Structure formats: structure tokens, C-alpha cells
Amino acid sequence: MWLFGYGSLIWRPDLEFEDSKVGYIKGHVRRFWQSSTDHRGTEEAPGRVVTLIPYDEFSQRFTHEDMHSSEQDDITWGVAYKIPESKVAETKAYLDHREKNGYETHFLDVFQPGTDIPVVEKAIVYIGSTNNSEFAGPAPLDLIAQQIYASHGPSGANRDYLLNLAHALRTVAPTGTDRHLFELELKVKGLMLQEAGSKEAFDLMLSKIIIQSHPVPVTPVPVTPV
């Protein structure tokens, strides 16, 4: 079984795997449009985490509310993990629980630059569709940044999730494009700098967040626009 991670599974897989490949899926857009009341927020104060929007649906319904267009709009970078056969049932049960807050399993091919042949066929991908009960949808980016900055849940601060994801994505796909993610990162860092009161305190705060991530043992893939 292959599993594709595009959110916290990139930097904190917390599962046993025997191989991993950096790559991308086609036809989807990654956005912080899924509420999190079980990991990065609470029922009273939900956080926001990523989900995938089919590109056709995104272009028909949401482009007037989202200005983050790019030449890579319909691809989403992440990491695919090969789960040992002996661990498939255990891993699937763990993931179903981990992703229970509105996510469903889909099966998508994983690609790398320079070829139209998938490097992984029909990897499992957990997606919170736009009709799931926890779908938060688009909002002004400043408001999303403030929500992420302020929210905490059983798995930690929402800001840590965002910053570790941005850091991990730059590590595994250093020239990949995700303007939505990286602009949110800048806005949340600006809020953190105001909180810290000095550049030195901010750098220390940021280093503690990034240290919490668990780098994935994969080789970065050079990215060219596709």
C-alpha cells in the first residue's frame, strides 16, 4: 500500500514505511480550508488545516475568492510512503482515526517532473471534500492567518502545523510553488514577530517550532514548472 501525504504527513508521518518518494498529484489545489477541532483546534475555537480541492471545482466555484494562481495550480507536492504489507491493516486503522475529522480516502497517481508515467499508482490520499461537515471554505487570508495564529488543540499549536508544513515543503520540493501556503506563512510570522517583540526572540521562537518537525528521509526532487 502506498500513502500520499500533503499536510502533516510530510513532516510527521508517525508510521512505519519501507520506501518514500517525493512527488505530486495532479488536478487538485491545497488550501487551509478544513476546520480542525480534534488536532489543531477545539470545538469552541477551531483551527485550520489543509485539504485538497479538485481543480475543476476550484476554478468554477472559488477563483473569485482566491487570488493565488500560478503555473502549478493543478499540482500538489508531497511525499508518498510505501507501507509494509504486514503493517497495512494497522496503518489504515491508525490513519482512519488520525484523519477522522471530515476526511475520506481517495486513490490518486503520484508523479515526478519529466514524465507522464506515475511513479506510484493509486496511492491512498485522505481528502476533506467541500461537502464534508468540517469544510470551512475560503476566507480573507488575514482572517485565516489570525485563526491559525491563535488556535491550539490536542496536537499542538495551529501555527506549528503551518510553519512545519512550509518548511518541509521547501525541503522536499525546493522550487515547488504554493503561494497560498507561503503567503499564510508570512502573515503568521508577522503576527509572531509582533508577539515576540524583537527579532532575536522571534528567531528563537521559530527555531523551537521547526525543531519539533520530523524530517522525512527522502531525497529532494528538483522541480521545474509543469
PDB file of C-alpha atoms in Angstrom, residues 19-143:
ATOM      1  CA  ASP A  19      10.184   3.415   0.992  1.00  0.00           C
ATOM      2  CA  SER A  20       9.227   7.013   0.230  1.00  0.00           C
ATOM      3  CA  LYS A  21       9.090   9.179  -2.872  1.00  0.00           C
ATOM      4  CA  VAL A  22       8.721  12.924  -3.222  1.00  0.00           C
ATOM      5  CA  GLY A  23       6.235  13.746  -5.957  1.00  0.00           C
ATOM      6  CA  TYR A  24       2.988  15.446  -6.807  1.00  0.00           C
ATOM      7  CA  ILE A  25      -0.607  14.625  -7.591  1.00  0.00           C
ATOM      8  CA  LYS A  26      -2.464  16.301 -10.416  1.00  0.00           C
ATOM      9  CA  GLY A  27      -5.809  18.031 -10.630  1.00  0.00           C
ATOM     10  CA  HIS A  28      -6.047  19.345  -7.060  1.00  0.00           C
ATOM     11  CA  VAL A  29      -5.373  22.536  -5.084  1.00  0.00           C
ATOM     12  CA  ARG A  30      -4.090  22.537  -1.478  1.00  0.00           C
ATOM     13  CA  ARG A  31      -5.845  25.056   0.772  1.00  0.00           C
ATOM     14  CA  PHE A  32      -6.220  25.736   4.509  1.00  0.00           C
ATOM     15  CA  TRP A  33      -9.971  25.318   4.192  1.00  0.00           C
ATOM     16  CA  GLN A  34     -10.616  22.417   6.586  1.00  0.00           C
ATOM     17  CA  SER A  35     -11.600  23.027  10.212  1.00  0.00           C
ATOM     18  CA  SER A  36      -9.617  21.208  12.885  1.00  0.00           C
ATOM     19  CA  THR A  37     -11.373  20.579  16.178  1.00  0.00           C
ATOM     20  CA  ASP A  38      -9.509  17.378  17.071  1.00  0.00           C
ATOM     21  CA  HIS A  39      -5.829  18.177  16.408  1.00  0.00           C
ATOM     22  CA  ARG A  40      -5.047  21.885  15.913  1.00  0.00           C
ATOM     23  CA  GLY A  41      -8.097  23.472  17.494  1.00  0.00           C
ATOM     24  CA  THR A  42     -11.149  22.773  19.619  1.00  0.00           C
ATOM     25  CA  GLU A  43     -14.914  22.771  19.139  1.00  0.00           C
ATOM     26  CA  GLU A  44     -15.018  26.224  20.719  1.00  0.00           C
ATOM     27  CA  ALA A  45     -12.097  27.594  18.694  1.00  0.00           C
ATOM     28  CA  PRO A  46     -11.419  25.523  15.565  1.00  0.00           C
ATOM     29  CA  GLY A  47      -8.070  25.639  13.838  1.00  0.00           C
ATOM     30  CA  ARG A  48      -7.489  25.324  10.097  1.00  0.00           C
ATOM     31  CA  VAL A  49      -5.570  22.584   8.297  1.00  0.00           C
ATOM     32  CA  VAL A  50      -5.136  21.668   4.659  1.00  0.00           C
ATOM     33  CA  THR A  51      -7.407  19.735   2.391  1.00  0.00           C
ATOM     34  CA  LEU A  52      -7.486  19.272  -1.379  1.00  0.00           C
ATOM     35  CA  ILE A  53      -9.988  20.881  -3.732  1.00  0.00           C
ATOM     36  CA  PRO A  54     -10.449  19.283  -7.188  1.00  0.00           C
ATOM     37  CA  TYR A  55      -9.081  21.844  -9.619  1.00  0.00           C
ATOM     38  CA  ASP A  56     -12.181  21.831 -11.831  1.00  0.00           C
ATOM     39  CA  GLU A  57     -14.391  22.575  -8.813  1.00  0.00           C
ATOM     40  CA  PHE A  58     -11.933  25.179  -7.539  1.00  0.00           C
ATOM     41  CA  SER A  59     -11.804  27.010 -10.875  1.00  0.00           C
ATOM     42  CA  GLN A  60     -15.605  27.035 -11.174  1.00  0.00           C
ATOM     43  CA  ARG A  61     -16.510  27.983  -7.589  1.00  0.00           C
ATOM     44  CA  PHE A  62     -13.631  29.658  -5.797  1.00  0.00           C
ATOM     45  CA  THR A  63     -11.239  31.564  -8.067  1.00  0.00           C
ATOM     46  CA  HIS A  64     -13.083  34.869  -7.428  1.00  0.00           C
ATOM     47  CA  GLU A  65     -12.320  34.423  -3.692  1.00  0.00           C
ATOM     48  CA  ASP A  66      -8.748  33.147  -4.047  1.00  0.00           C
ATOM     49  CA  MET A  67      -6.008  35.054  -5.848  1.00  0.00           C
ATOM     50  CA  HIS A  68      -3.200  32.502  -5.515  1.00  0.00           C
ATOM     51  CA  SER A  69      -2.951  31.453  -9.126  1.00  0.00           C
ATOM     52  CA  SER A  70       0.298  30.087 -10.532  1.00  0.00           C
ATOM     53  CA  GLU A  71       1.642  27.936 -13.328  1.00  0.00           C
ATOM     54  CA  GLN A  72       1.460  24.971 -10.944  1.00  0.00           C
ATOM     55  CA  ASP A  73      -2.126  25.482  -9.785  1.00  0.00           C
ATOM     56  CA  ASP A  74      -3.332  21.981 -10.552  1.00  0.00           C
ATOM     57  CA  ILE A  75      -0.486  20.060  -8.888  1.00  0.00           C
ATOM     58  CA  THR A  76       0.150  19.410  -5.210  1.00  0.00           C
ATOM     59  CA  TRP A  77       3.571  18.382  -3.931  1.00  0.00           C
ATOM     60  CA  GLY A  78       4.001  15.923  -1.083  1.00  0.00           C
ATOM     61  CA  VAL A  79       5.532  12.595  -0.108  1.00  0.00           C
ATOM     62  CA  ALA A  80       4.358   9.068  -0.924  1.00  0.00           C
ATOM     63  CA  TYR A  81       5.118   6.312   1.598  1.00  0.00           C
ATOM     64  CA  LYS A  82       5.170   2.573   0.941  1.00  0.00           C
ATOM     65  CA  ILE A  83       3.648   0.737   3.892  1.00  0.00           C
ATOM     66  CA  PRO A  84       4.947  -2.794   4.589  1.00  0.00           C
ATOM     67  CA  GLU A  85       2.382  -5.471   3.838  1.00  0.00           C
ATOM     68  CA  SER A  86       2.480  -6.651   7.442  1.00  0.00           C
ATOM     69  CA  LYS A  87       1.527  -3.154   8.642  1.00  0.00           C
ATOM     70  CA  VAL A  88      -1.234  -2.258   6.177  1.00  0.00           C
ATOM     71  CA  ALA A  89      -4.236  -3.078   8.388  1.00  0.00           C
ATOM     72  CA  GLU A  90      -2.672  -1.442  11.452  1.00  0.00           C
ATOM     73  CA  THR A  91      -1.639   1.663   9.489  1.00  0.00           C
ATOM     74  CA  LYS A  92      -5.026   2.035   7.817  1.00  0.00           C
ATOM     75  CA  ALA A  93      -6.780   1.889  11.199  1.00  0.00           C
ATOM     76  CA  TYR A  94      -4.366   4.489  12.595  1.00  0.00           C
ATOM     77  CA  LEU A  95      -4.890   6.812   9.624  1.00  0.00           C
ATOM     78  CA  ASP A  96      -8.675   6.453   9.684  1.00  0.00           C
ATOM     79  CA  HIS A  97      -8.574   7.649  13.293  1.00  0.00           C
ATOM     80  CA  ARG A  98      -5.987  10.374  12.652  1.00  0.00           C
ATOM     81  CA  GLU A  99      -7.968  11.759   9.702  1.00  0.00           C
ATOM     82  CA  LYS A 100     -11.454  11.204  11.153  1.00  0.00           C
ATOM     83  CA  ASN A 101     -12.387  14.896  11.240  1.00  0.00           C
ATOM     84  CA  GLY A 102     -14.058  15.001   7.822  1.00  0.00           C
ATOM     85  CA  TYR A 103     -11.533  13.200   5.596  1.00  0.00           C
ATOM     86  CA  GLU A 104     -12.264  10.326   3.204  1.00  0.00           C
ATOM     87  CA  THR A 105      -9.929   8.039   1.250  1.00  0.00           C
ATOM     88  CA  HIS A 106      -9.280   8.595  -2.438  1.00  0.00           C
ATOM     89  CA  PHE A 107      -6.840   6.919  -4.816  1.00  0.00           C
ATOM     90  CA  LEU A 108      -4.572   9.100  -6.950  1.00  0.00           C
ATOM     91  CA  ASP A 109      -1.431   8.642  -9.024  1.00  0.00           C
ATOM     92  CA  VAL A 110       1.817  10.318  -7.936  1.00  0.00           C
ATOM     93  CA  PHE A 111       4.144  11.907 -10.495  1.00  0.00           C
ATOM     94  CA  GLN A 112       7.597  13.431 -10.739  1.00  0.00           C
ATOM     95  CA  PRO A 113       8.868  16.029 -13.251  1.00  0.00           C
ATOM     96  CA  GLY A 114       9.850  14.927 -16.733  1.00  0.00           C
ATOM     97  CA  THR A 115       7.487  12.013 -17.211  1.00  0.00           C
ATOM     98  CA  ASP A 116       3.786  11.376 -17.635  1.00  0.00           C
ATOM     99  CA  ILE A 117       4.172   7.898 -16.170  1.00  0.00           C
ATOM    100  CA  PRO A 118       3.279   7.839 -12.453  1.00  0.00           C
ATOM    101  CA  VAL A 119       5.987   6.781 -10.024  1.00  0.00           C
ATOM    102  CA  VAL A 120       3.209   5.473  -7.769  1.00  0.00           C
ATOM    103  CA  GLU A 121      -0.193   4.323  -8.988  1.00  0.00           C
ATOM    104  CA  LYS A 122      -3.354   4.719  -6.903  1.00  0.00           C
ATOM    105  CA  ALA A 123      -1.824   5.934  -3.666  1.00  0.00           C
ATOM    106  CA  ILE A 124      -4.285   6.446  -0.818  1.00  0.00           C
ATOM    107  CA  VAL A 125      -4.959  10.152  -0.210  1.00  0.00           C
ATOM    108  CA  TYR A 126      -7.124  11.497   2.615  1.00  0.00           C
ATOM    109  CA  ILE A 127      -9.239  14.422   1.407  1.00  0.00           C
ATOM    110  CA  GLY A 128     -11.848  16.537   3.159  1.00  0.00           C
ATOM    111  CA  SER A 129     -14.298  17.256   0.338  1.00  0.00           C
ATOM    112  CA  THR A 130     -16.166  20.540   0.045  1.00  0.00           C
ATOM    113  CA  ASN A 131     -19.376  18.916   1.312  1.00  0.00           C
ATOM    114  CA  ASN A 132     -17.925  17.428   4.494  1.00  0.00           C
ATOM    115  CA  SER A 133     -19.202  18.841   7.786  1.00  0.00           C
ATOM    116  CA  GLU A 134     -15.808  20.332   8.742  1.00  0.00           C
ATOM    117  CA  PHE A 135     -15.165  22.179   5.474  1.00  0.00           C
ATOM    118  CA  ALA A 136     -14.529  25.805   6.431  1.00  0.00           C
ATOM    119  CA  GLY A 137     -14.081  27.138   2.916  1.00  0.00           C
ATOM    120  CA  PRO A 138     -12.341  30.304   1.745  1.00  0.00           C
ATOM    121  CA  ALA A 139     -11.955  33.466   3.810  1.00  0.00           C
ATOM    122  CA  PRO A 140      -9.772  36.587   3.635  1.00  0.00           C
ATOM    123  CA  LEU A 141      -6.175  35.484   4.128  1.00  0.00           C
ATOM    124  CA  ASP A 142      -5.620  37.856   7.040  1.00  0.00           C
ATOM    125  CA  LEU A 143      -8.510  36.206   8.908  1.00  0.00           C
TER     126      LEU A 143
END
